[in-house]
Amino acid sequence: MTDAHAIDSLGWERRTFVPSDAFRSNALVSDHSLYEEASQDFTAFWAKQASELVSWSKDWHTASEWNLPFAKWFVGGELNVSYNCLDRHVLAGKGDKVAFHFEGEPGDTRTVTYAQLLDETQRFANVLKGLGVVKGDRVNIYMPMIPEAAIAMLACARIGAAHSVVFGGFSAISLTDRINDAEAKVLITADGGWRRGEIFPLKHTADEALLGTPTITDVVVVRRGGNEVTMQDGRDHWYHELMAQADPVCPAEPMDSEQLLFLLYTSGTTGRPKGIMHTSGGYLTQAAFTHKYVFDLHADTDVYWCTADVGWITGHTYIVYGPLANGATQVMYEGVPNFPGNDRMWQIVEKYGVTLFYTAPTAIRTFMKWGDHEPAKHDLSSLRLLGSVGEPINPEAWMWYHEHIGGSTCPIVDTWWQTETGAIMISPLPGVTTTKPGSATFGLPGIGTELVDESGEHVERGGGYLTLTQPWPAMLRGIWGDPDRYRETYWSRFSGRYFAGDGAKLDDDGYLWLLGRVDDVMNVSGHRISTTEVESALVSHPSVAEAAVVGALDATTGQAIIAYVTLRGGFEGDEQALRNHVAVEIGSIAKPKAIYFTPDLPKTRSGKIMRRLLRDVAEGRNLGDTSTLADASVVNELQRRAAEAPAED
Ligand code: PRX
């Protein structure tokens, strides 16, 4: 688990950026009062946020109950999450306010107001009821980035069914596994969606997945791509046909604060993906709080755009729940950033006058590669704040973002959090915090962070393991169906604390610098992929005897997946076939960038594969001590070949 490289030192970055007077004078927060208030009593602080930002149909009696590692927030309280995201805005006279400026990849657009979103959500909630979905059921969603994805999620929330969204880029097998783990009743999908000028046939993949999902009784298909699909009689229904017949009224039913809102599957170090459980009241409170204060949201004037997909936690919290709870106007974009040209994102920013823009370092590095002239083609002066999420942002990318996108005036919020934390945990507050390029700065008000060393001792300065010291409202409530794994995975490494799996470093001013994962989880383009999962996928190919997978530093994607494969006797190594096999087993995002065939893998004498050495090889470092290897010649040979043939796409 421990790995010296996880806490390698970075060269210190000395540049600092103080919030400008212009930004501060209009910022929601421009002093330290929130931090001070939260440090007095974090539970009371969150309780205040819950009353201010969320509408409750019944007050809670206890703000927080903490039986480590199980938390409850706003106990006894009742609310409806979809009411908070929709009805209350319409009731306040904001029905005509735009919720989504939807931009399809081919260039088609749709404007969805809060009143329309509420109307569609109510109808679709009735559709789900009509299909027999009741409170407590699970519903799977496998969709392109279209407004119906948000509608499906909100409709589930309205009736107390938990959604489990599976990213549209995942394979049929991944979808099957997730549906089966959640024992979902209904699947909501689309015929297809647009990606790089072509249709990706979601329904077709879903059909394959549905061959092995006995719990699914009904499938609802949104027409988006217009591609041919096969509809199975009795099981498959067109969304538009069901909606045309649906009762338009579905009152929002009050739910317990701890009602399961959703499951979202994420990779862990071992075994199959974990269904991370998030509940209602606490999650919504922190989603709304962070979205409002980290992005300095002025809901009446801002146009917010988060480029994530709803299939990831960023899409859940910062496209659906946070922004809608706050009544924001946002852009939702379906496609890739380079269709039809490399300036698509900037064209969209200009077109809609985007003021707040939230994306990932991997995207920023790609934009850098495409050149300064792409953003320069457009007027980006509407932007007033930029955000980053998903992986450490290197100072160079931070500076480029600052200069070429932010016109050297926008504050940048580098936000650290995870699927499990549910919402942002470490980030600047843009009107308060002096930023340093590459540092996520400090824990937000109400969040307890501490760096510790190997033995759990406090680290004042320098490198260590990032832990969270106190419960927080949006924290995961567990792993679906596996409370022991929950305790073991997050709460056992350092007693009494949550260990996030990340290494970090504290500089002399107490700023936090995230240094990446210290376990066997890779971070590819901001998405977590476990080495074990890719290895299992490789080994499931008939030609493979054994596989070891590592994440090697990559200039664009953060880490790239490099696989070392030992073949079964009589088989030829076919790199392309294996890459495709991984795409089928998991999804294209998990395709190794390079595969090296080797007669043997470097192992300790006890037979453990030494991934650290393989990472050294992949990153072209000199090898340290190889004396614990059973056969040192294996790794020397791999190193020689890596030097000859640098990993290329
Ligand atoms: O390693 C950290 C990295 O992404 C992991 C969480 O991945 P996931 O659950 O997929 O959620 C990504 C979006 C919230 C973390 O353990 N990570 C996320 N944000 C940052 C980051 N690493 C450094 N800096 C960040 N701002």
XYZ file of C-alpha atoms and ligand atoms in Angstrom:
675
model
C 0.000 0.000 0.000
C 2.662 2.464 1.001
C 4.719 3.805 -1.783
C 7.543 6.253 -1.502
C 6.580 7.862 -4.797
C 3.196 8.823 -3.459
C 4.770 11.434 -1.281
C 7.563 12.534 -3.574
C 8.261 16.192 -3.153
C 7.229 18.746 -5.705
C 9.421 21.682 -6.452
C 7.913 24.517 -4.446
C 5.744 26.842 -6.421
C 6.194 30.372 -5.104
C 3.745 32.432 -7.147
C 0.692 33.660 -5.264
C -2.573 35.202 -6.433
C -4.563 37.405 -4.107
C -8.286 37.811 -4.886
C -8.657 41.060 -6.779
C -10.500 43.962 -5.190
C -12.969 43.852 -8.046
C -13.801 40.198 -7.334
C -13.840 40.596 -3.562
C -16.103 43.586 -3.522
C -18.857 41.551 -5.118
C -18.051 38.133 -3.599
C -20.491 36.249 -1.368
C -17.696 35.686 1.113
C -14.732 37.997 1.470
C -13.528 37.372 5.003
C -12.788 34.478 7.339
C -16.077 34.486 9.223
C -17.322 31.166 7.795
C -14.071 29.458 8.803
C -14.251 30.930 12.270
C -17.856 29.986 12.769
C -17.245 26.426 11.564
C -14.203 25.975 13.761
C -16.272 26.768 16.873
C -18.760 23.969 16.208
C -18.817 22.257 12.841
C -22.117 20.499 13.498
C -23.864 23.753 14.333
C -22.259 25.310 11.260
C -23.671 22.634 8.960
C -27.045 22.810 10.706
C -27.185 26.507 9.903
C -26.350 25.816 6.257
C -29.031 23.123 6.131
C -31.669 25.590 7.363
C -30.540 28.357 5.058
C -29.997 26.455 1.831
C -32.489 23.591 1.957
C -36.282 23.567 2.376
C -37.500 20.972 4.849
C -41.020 19.688 5.204
C -40.225 18.551 8.736
C -37.440 19.848 10.977
C -34.754 17.504 12.200
C -34.339 16.848 15.902
C -30.615 16.004 15.877
C -28.144 17.670 13.522
C -25.701 14.807 13.432
C -25.331 11.299 14.827
C -21.883 9.788 14.623
C -21.177 6.157 15.395
C -17.886 5.783 13.632
C -17.868 4.973 10.752
C -21.627 5.436 10.358
C -23.005 8.965 10.167
C -26.499 10.394 9.996
C -27.237 14.028 9.352
C -30.326 16.068 10.171
C -31.923 13.112 11.860
C -35.705 13.105 11.937
C -35.874 15.776 9.234
C -37.859 15.318 6.043
C -37.395 16.867 2.630
C -37.812 16.099 -1.013
C -34.674 16.642 -3.046
C -36.518 17.247 -6.318
C -38.785 19.782 -4.572
C -35.638 21.591 -3.497
C -34.216 21.537 -7.016
C -37.438 22.468 -8.837
C -40.742 23.265 -7.141
C -39.468 25.844 -4.726
C -37.937 27.912 -7.512
C -41.142 27.767 -9.543
C -43.193 28.647 -6.451
C -40.897 31.626 -5.916
C -41.852 32.949 -9.365
C -38.764 31.716 -11.187
C -40.465 29.190 -13.440
C -39.295 30.992 -16.558
C -35.685 31.044 -15.477
C -33.446 28.885 -17.641
C -32.206 25.784 -15.868
C -30.328 24.345 -18.852
C -29.040 25.805 -22.052
C -28.608 22.460 -23.753
C -26.176 22.294 -26.628
C -26.144 19.070 -28.614
C -22.952 18.037 -30.316
C -24.389 18.482 -33.827
C -25.287 22.056 -32.871
C -28.982 21.597 -31.999
C -30.057 23.494 -28.903
C -32.827 23.407 -26.339
C -33.656 25.829 -23.583
C -35.155 24.163 -20.528
C -36.710 26.405 -17.887
C -37.295 25.443 -14.275
C -41.051 25.197 -14.978
C -40.422 22.819 -17.887
C -37.955 20.767 -15.897
C -40.505 20.451 -13.101
C -43.217 19.457 -15.547
C -41.114 16.756 -17.205
C -39.855 15.484 -13.883
C -43.382 15.097 -12.512
C -44.544 13.266 -15.610
C -41.550 11.015 -15.601
C -41.975 10.300 -11.892
C -45.474 9.110 -12.791
C -44.049 7.022 -15.631
C -41.735 5.316 -13.158
C -44.606 4.726 -10.754
C -46.587 3.264 -13.623
C -43.786 0.796 -14.226
C -44.071 -0.326 -10.632
C -41.136 1.613 -9.188
C -41.699 2.367 -5.514
C -39.770 4.124 -2.784
C -36.600 2.229 -1.949
C -36.231 0.637 -5.411
C -33.125 1.158 -7.563
C -33.298 2.521 -11.089
C -30.355 2.395 -13.480
C -29.586 5.259 -15.834
C -27.324 4.842 -18.872
C -27.604 8.005 -20.893
C -25.881 10.562 -23.052
C -25.487 14.102 -21.734
C -29.001 15.302 -22.450
C -31.546 17.000 -20.165
C -33.468 13.711 -19.830
C -30.556 12.357 -17.788
C -31.183 15.037 -15.157
C -34.948 14.547 -15.460
C -34.558 10.816 -14.832
C -32.434 11.439 -11.755
C -34.824 14.046 -10.349
C -37.835 11.830 -11.031
C -36.243 9.046 -9.003
C -35.533 11.495 -6.186
C -39.124 12.675 -6.313
C -40.523 9.239 -5.532
C -37.726 8.008 -3.278
C -36.180 5.517 -5.689
C -32.381 5.516 -5.701
C -30.719 6.047 -9.046
C -27.548 4.381 -10.153
C -26.103 6.221 -13.121
C -23.595 4.333 -15.223
C -21.372 6.467 -17.455
C -22.382 6.013 -21.111
C -18.810 5.067 -22.014
C -18.869 1.923 -19.890
C -19.196 -1.446 -21.583
C -22.145 -3.832 -21.525
C -20.379 -6.038 -18.990
C -19.783 -3.097 -16.659
C -23.429 -2.116 -16.960
C -24.590 -5.668 -16.249
C -22.429 -5.873 -13.130
C -23.677 -2.566 -11.789
C -27.330 -3.344 -12.501
C -27.008 -6.702 -10.807
C -25.172 -5.392 -7.781
C -27.872 -2.762 -7.269
C -30.692 -5.184 -8.230
C -32.256 -2.417 -10.268
C -35.825 -2.747 -11.527
C -35.836 -0.337 -14.435
C -33.193 0.882 -16.873
C -33.423 4.295 -18.492
C -31.325 4.714 -21.597
C -31.371 6.312 -25.061
C -31.168 4.981 -28.576
C -27.806 6.692 -28.928
C -25.936 9.908 -28.329
C -23.550 12.057 -30.337
C -19.850 11.757 -29.913
C -17.255 13.184 -32.273
C -19.746 13.466 -35.109
C -21.050 9.939 -34.776
C -23.772 8.160 -32.866
C -22.709 5.870 -30.083
C -25.359 3.173 -29.925
C -26.277 3.077 -26.239
C -29.403 0.985 -26.598
C -27.478 -1.622 -28.521
C -24.927 -1.891 -25.697
C -27.730 -1.871 -23.147
C -29.411 -4.782 -24.973
C -26.260 -6.803 -24.570
C -26.080 -5.896 -20.901
C -29.737 -6.805 -20.411
C -29.087 -10.411 -21.415
C -27.735 -10.941 -17.915
C -29.892 -8.751 -15.685
C -32.800 -10.725 -14.231
C -34.065 -7.905 -12.002
C -34.808 -5.467 -14.834
C -38.481 -5.553 -15.760
C -38.717 -2.463 -17.949
C -36.494 -0.299 -20.111
C -37.291 3.295 -21.042
C -35.589 4.600 -24.176
C -35.160 8.284 -24.957
C -34.942 9.054 -28.651
C -31.841 11.098 -29.197
C -29.588 9.634 -31.871
C -32.387 8.538 -34.194
C -30.418 5.355 -34.878
C -32.112 2.004 -35.443
C -32.838 0.098 -32.279
C -34.559 -3.136 -31.395
C -37.392 -2.730 -28.931
C -38.364 -5.830 -26.987
C -42.117 -6.144 -26.665
C -43.401 -5.774 -23.137
C -40.009 -4.720 -21.772
C -38.898 -1.715 -23.809
C -40.832 1.546 -24.034
C -40.173 4.854 -25.789
C -39.822 7.714 -23.359
C -41.880 10.094 -25.520
C -44.770 7.650 -25.770
C -44.938 7.068 -22.028
C -44.578 10.786 -21.337
C -47.433 11.685 -23.696
C -49.779 9.582 -21.585
C -48.375 10.444 -18.163
C -50.296 12.324 -15.515
C -48.653 15.764 -15.253
C -48.968 15.999 -11.487
C -46.829 14.044 -9.085
C -46.609 15.784 -5.717
C -43.196 15.706 -4.076
C -43.423 13.269 -1.213
C -41.423 14.117 1.911
C -38.510 11.717 2.422
C -36.457 10.992 5.465
C -33.209 12.959 5.532
C -31.346 9.654 5.385
C -33.372 8.251 2.469
C -30.968 6.714 -0.075
C -30.700 9.225 -2.939
C -28.292 7.368 -5.177
C -25.642 4.753 -5.667
C -22.619 5.566 -7.756
C -20.095 2.870 -8.543
C -16.427 3.637 -8.253
C -13.200 1.707 -8.510
C -11.371 0.533 -5.457
C -8.034 -1.102 -4.921
C -9.393 -4.616 -4.941
C -12.290 -6.540 -6.329
C -15.347 -5.287 -8.091
C -16.520 -1.648 -8.146
C -18.153 -0.364 -4.999
C -21.658 1.070 -4.921
C -21.087 4.279 -2.976
C -24.239 5.249 -1.073
C -25.375 8.847 -0.759
C -28.463 9.983 1.107
C -30.646 13.070 0.918
C -30.527 15.884 3.487
C -26.814 16.015 4.275
C -25.771 15.465 0.688
C -28.004 18.231 -0.624
C -26.842 20.629 2.086
C -23.175 20.261 1.250
C -23.816 20.153 -2.509
C -25.711 23.446 -2.310
C -23.269 25.031 0.133
C -20.156 24.210 -1.880
C -21.726 25.080 -5.198
C -22.808 28.440 -3.857
C -19.674 29.501 -2.013
C -16.836 27.801 -3.898
C -18.161 29.101 -7.219
C -19.382 32.365 -5.677
C -22.711 31.783 -7.366
C -24.855 34.822 -8.058
C -27.821 32.817 -9.244
C -29.612 35.726 -10.904
C -26.773 36.676 -13.198
C -24.311 33.822 -13.495
C -24.210 31.282 -16.304
C -22.465 28.229 -14.968
C -20.931 25.400 -16.959
C -19.507 22.191 -15.590
C -18.064 20.053 -18.385
C -18.326 16.727 -16.533
C -20.635 13.903 -17.567
C -23.605 13.065 -15.336
C -22.171 9.563 -15.129
C -19.537 10.767 -12.659
C -19.926 12.250 -9.203
C -19.003 15.697 -10.540
C -22.043 15.557 -12.791
C -24.271 14.424 -9.936
C -23.233 17.122 -7.489
C -22.261 20.002 -9.772
C -24.631 19.636 -12.711
C -27.724 18.189 -11.106
C -28.072 18.614 -7.361
C -25.931 21.603 -6.319
C -26.731 24.001 -9.175
C -30.417 23.104 -9.353
C -30.863 23.378 -5.586
C -29.362 26.857 -5.899
C -31.584 27.807 -8.843
C -28.627 28.343 -11.178
C -28.695 28.727 -14.940
C -26.266 26.396 -16.622
C -24.972 25.053 -19.882
C -25.173 21.343 -20.605
C -23.084 20.119 -23.531
C -23.477 16.690 -25.053
C -20.304 16.062 -26.968
C -16.534 16.159 -27.183
C -14.445 19.348 -26.949
C -13.031 19.045 -30.464
C -16.090 18.704 -32.634
C -16.334 20.221 -35.127
C -13.210 22.205 -34.190
C -10.749 22.485 -31.331
C -12.447 25.676 -30.173
C -15.884 24.202 -29.465
C -15.707 24.889 -25.725
C -14.747 28.518 -26.219
C -17.397 28.972 -28.840
C -19.952 27.734 -26.283
C -18.574 30.020 -23.554
C -18.945 32.985 -25.891
C -22.361 31.962 -27.175
C -23.979 31.634 -23.752
C -21.890 34.200 -21.891
C -20.617 31.612 -19.432
C -19.376 33.242 -16.233
C -18.351 30.220 -14.131
C -16.488 27.366 -15.808
C -15.562 24.063 -14.141
C -13.429 21.458 -15.874
C -10.623 18.937 -15.335
C -6.833 19.288 -15.582
C -6.691 16.642 -18.296
C -8.943 18.825 -20.439
C -6.872 21.902 -19.656
C -3.682 20.130 -20.730
C -5.379 19.051 -23.941
C -6.480 22.629 -24.628
C -2.880 23.727 -24.063
C -1.743 21.188 -26.613
C -4.246 22.482 -29.176
C -2.727 25.927 -28.823
C -3.353 29.413 -27.486
C -4.946 30.490 -30.744
C -8.064 28.354 -30.140
C -9.396 30.261 -27.106
C -8.074 33.473 -28.658
C -10.659 33.126 -31.455
C -13.427 33.880 -28.973
C -14.523 36.551 -26.579
C -14.163 34.918 -23.177
C -14.580 38.108 -21.207
C -17.839 36.892 -19.633
C -15.834 34.439 -17.505
C -15.277 35.518 -13.924
C -14.241 32.302 -12.151
C -12.622 29.016 -13.187
C -12.642 25.661 -11.424
C -10.623 22.475 -11.652
C -11.353 18.965 -10.402
C -10.356 15.332 -10.715
C -6.611 15.225 -10.311
C -3.735 17.414 -9.273
C -3.403 20.406 -11.581
C 0.207 21.089 -12.417
C 1.321 24.719 -11.996
C 1.978 25.065 -15.717
C -1.582 24.057 -16.617
C -2.910 26.279 -13.841
C -1.023 29.278 -15.272
C -2.200 28.553 -18.799
C -5.809 28.305 -17.592
C -5.356 31.552 -15.687
C -3.890 33.459 -18.619
C -5.530 32.039 -21.713
C -8.988 31.226 -20.405
C -9.295 33.494 -17.404
C -7.725 36.544 -19.041
C -5.440 36.754 -15.987
C -8.332 38.060 -13.899
C -10.458 35.050 -12.900
C -9.753 33.328 -9.607
C -9.168 29.591 -9.981
C -10.694 27.170 -7.502
C -8.824 23.866 -7.486
C -11.340 21.592 -5.792
C -10.347 18.331 -4.149
C -12.980 15.746 -3.377
C -14.096 12.223 -4.284
C -17.104 10.111 -5.201
C -17.121 9.117 -1.557
C -17.004 12.628 -0.114
C -20.010 13.579 -2.264
C -19.025 17.236 -2.458
C -16.001 19.525 -2.464
C -13.833 19.257 0.655
C -10.644 21.188 -0.054
C -10.695 24.333 -2.134
C -10.053 28.040 -2.020
C -12.962 30.365 -1.308
C -12.479 32.683 -4.255
C -13.064 35.991 -2.465
C -10.938 35.024 0.501
C -8.086 32.683 -0.323
C -4.760 33.694 -1.810
C -4.113 30.908 -4.297
C -0.923 29.228 -5.416
C -0.850 27.480 -8.796
C -1.183 23.751 -8.147
C -2.407 23.894 -4.566
C -5.991 23.103 -3.558
C -5.155 25.309 -0.540
C -7.257 24.515 2.567
C -10.153 22.449 3.857
C -13.457 24.279 3.455
C -15.286 25.587 6.520
C -16.794 22.611 8.360
C -14.249 20.118 6.994
C -11.487 18.571 9.096
C -8.329 17.585 7.224
C -5.082 16.312 8.651
C -1.895 14.950 7.138
C -0.430 12.011 8.981
C 2.632 9.866 8.563
C 2.881 6.107 8.184
C 2.028 5.529 11.839
C -0.816 8.011 11.951
C 1.156 10.790 13.645
C 0.334 14.388 12.795
C 2.465 15.916 10.040
C 3.005 19.650 10.409
C 4.994 20.274 7.230
C 6.039 18.104 4.303
C 4.523 14.950 2.851
C 1.976 12.591 4.315
C -1.335 10.814 3.940
C -4.456 12.906 3.613
C -7.082 12.039 6.216
C -10.423 13.526 7.186
C -10.902 13.906 10.894
C -14.602 14.514 11.357
C -17.845 13.512 9.652
C -19.296 15.799 6.985
C -22.882 16.027 5.689
C -22.308 14.669 2.151
C -20.108 11.786 3.244
C -20.853 8.370 1.853
C -23.095 6.350 4.115
C -21.525 3.067 3.106
C -20.905 0.612 0.290
C -24.084 -0.946 -1.053
C -24.492 -4.380 0.450
C -21.106 -4.421 2.157
C -20.745 -2.544 5.476
C -17.579 -4.453 6.362
C -15.849 -3.422 3.185
C -16.865 0.150 3.944
C -15.216 0.100 7.350
C -12.197 -1.760 6.076
C -11.623 0.415 2.992
C -11.969 3.855 4.501
C -11.717 3.700 8.253
C -9.174 1.045 9.142
C -5.831 2.394 7.920
C -5.696 5.196 10.515
C -7.833 4.759 13.569
C -10.741 7.153 13.988
C -10.264 8.799 10.614
C -11.266 8.531 7.024
C -8.312 7.828 4.771
C -8.913 9.125 1.264
C -6.145 7.186 -0.507
C -4.307 10.356 -1.513
C -0.893 11.629 -0.598
C -0.452 15.350 0.012
C 2.084 17.823 1.198
C 1.882 20.873 3.446
C 4.101 23.841 2.633
C 5.472 26.406 5.033
C 2.295 28.464 4.798
C 0.124 25.449 5.581
C -1.163 25.081 1.998
C -2.178 21.584 0.899
C -0.707 20.179 -2.304
C -2.372 16.988 -3.479
C 0.111 14.472 -4.829
C -2.077 11.726 -6.247
C -3.070 8.252 -5.128
C -0.890 6.194 -2.867
C -2.713 2.935 -3.580
C -3.256 0.833 -6.652
C -5.826 3.111 -8.124
C -4.869 4.993 -11.258
C -6.196 8.395 -12.173
C -6.650 8.576 -15.918
C -8.105 11.824 -17.215
C -9.574 12.441 -13.789
C -11.264 9.059 -13.615
C -10.393 6.429 -11.116
C -9.584 3.039 -12.511
C -8.215 0.235 -10.406
C -5.163 -1.703 -11.528
C -6.877 -4.898 -10.369
C -9.878 -4.348 -12.595
C -7.769 -3.882 -15.709
C -5.624 -6.849 -14.768
C -8.704 -9.053 -14.339
C -9.978 -7.882 -17.703
C -6.675 -8.785 -19.359
C -6.473 -12.157 -17.683
C -9.982 -12.970 -18.893
C -8.602 -12.999 -22.453
C -7.715 -16.530 -23.569
C -4.178 -15.573 -24.571
C -3.194 -14.059 -21.235
C -1.632 -15.971 -18.374
C -0.786 -13.094 -16.104
C -0.948 -9.322 -16.187
C 0.317 -6.407 -14.145
C -0.982 -2.918 -14.699
C 0.458 0.365 -13.524
C -0.385 4.023 -13.945
C 2.565 5.907 -15.409
C 2.847 9.685 -15.480
C 1.396 11.088 -18.666
C 1.617 14.665 -19.857
C -2.017 14.836 -20.952
C -4.081 12.316 -19.042
C -2.276 12.594 -15.702
C -1.640 8.896 -15.618
C -1.668 6.438 -18.495
C -2.404 2.748 -18.142
C 0.598 0.574 -18.949
C 0.153 -3.189 -18.931
C 2.726 -5.941 -18.667
C 1.402 -9.222 -19.936
C 2.650 -12.777 -19.857
C 1.074 -14.936 -22.536
C -0.142 -18.493 -22.309
C 1.932 -21.005 -24.208
C 1.141 -21.141 -27.903
C -0.321 -17.632 -28.139
C 1.043 -14.653 -30.018
C 0.828 -11.276 -28.321
C -1.710 -9.049 -30.067
C -1.677 -5.631 -28.430
C -4.648 -4.247 -30.322
C -6.794 -7.295 -29.568
C -6.035 -6.981 -25.862
C -6.751 -3.262 -25.796
C -10.093 -3.925 -27.460
C -10.794 -6.710 -25.032
C -10.333 -4.333 -22.093
C -12.644 -1.849 -23.801
C -15.304 -4.540 -24.061
C -14.830 -5.719 -20.477
C -14.700 -2.313 -18.807
C -14.989 0.514 -21.326
C -12.727 2.524 -23.598
C -11.461 4.677 -20.741
C -9.672 1.645 -19.318
C -7.791 0.702 -22.505
C -4.075 0.440 -21.781
C -2.011 3.005 -23.622
C 0.724 0.429 -24.096
C 1.063 -3.281 -23.517
C 4.433 -4.959 -23.082
C 4.689 -8.689 -23.474
C 7.121 -10.333 -21.134
C 7.970 -13.962 -20.378
C 7.779 -13.181 -16.674
C 6.724 -10.422 -14.304
C 9.025 -9.021 -11.632
C 8.040 -10.655 -8.375
C 9.251 -10.760 -4.836
C 10.390 -14.110 -3.585
C 6.999 -14.509 -1.963
C 5.429 -14.127 -5.398
C 4.037 -10.594 -5.099
C 4.206 -8.563 -8.299
C 6.369 -5.497 -7.735
C 4.302 -2.763 -9.316
C 6.577 -0.076 -7.988
C 9.366 -1.390 -10.192
C 7.079 -1.612 -13.176
C 6.060 1.984 -12.605
C 9.734 2.951 -12.514
C 10.231 1.160 -15.794
C 7.176 2.771 -17.355
C 8.238 6.228 -16.234
C 11.818 5.667 -17.363
C 13.345 5.975 -13.897
C 16.434 4.277 -12.705
C 15.590 1.209 -10.741
C 16.350 1.243 -7.082
C 16.930 -1.848 -5.066
C 16.036 -4.969 -7.029
C 17.571 -7.380 -4.567
C 14.198 -8.582 -3.305
C 13.278 -9.777 -6.776
C 13.083 -13.447 -7.494
C 14.615 -12.856 -10.911
C 16.132 -9.425 -11.535
C 16.817 -10.106 -15.213
C 13.078 -9.837 -15.974
C 12.919 -6.210 -15.088
C 16.212 -5.353 -16.769
C 14.868 -6.762 -19.991
C 11.608 -4.778 -19.661
C 13.564 -1.638 -19.022
C 15.708 -2.169 -22.074
C 12.611 -2.614 -24.235
C 10.804 0.379 -22.736
C 13.780 2.551 -23.578
C 13.720 1.281 -27.145
C 9.998 1.711 -27.702
C 8.489 4.592 -25.764
C 4.800 4.058 -25.001
C 2.697 5.651 -27.707
C -0.969 5.671 -28.460
O -6.940 11.295 -6.168
C -7.910 12.273 -5.953
C -8.345 12.827 -7.293
O -9.484 12.083 -7.686
C -9.808 11.120 -6.666
C -11.297 10.966 -6.590
O -11.774 10.453 -7.797
P -13.325 10.361 -8.076
O -13.992 9.691 -6.925
O -13.494 9.745 -9.405
O -13.832 11.837 -8.084
C -13.297 12.738 -8.993
C -14.101 14.016 -8.942
C -14.373 14.541 -7.591
C -9.181 11.667 -5.430
O -8.969 10.655 -4.462
N -8.698 14.247 -7.213
C -9.924 14.792 -7.303
N -9.845 16.139 -7.278
C -8.547 16.459 -7.132
C -7.814 15.258 -7.083
N -6.479 15.248 -6.923
C -5.849 16.434 -6.803
N -6.472 17.620 -6.862
C -7.823 17.692 -7.022
N -8.415 18.875 -7.089
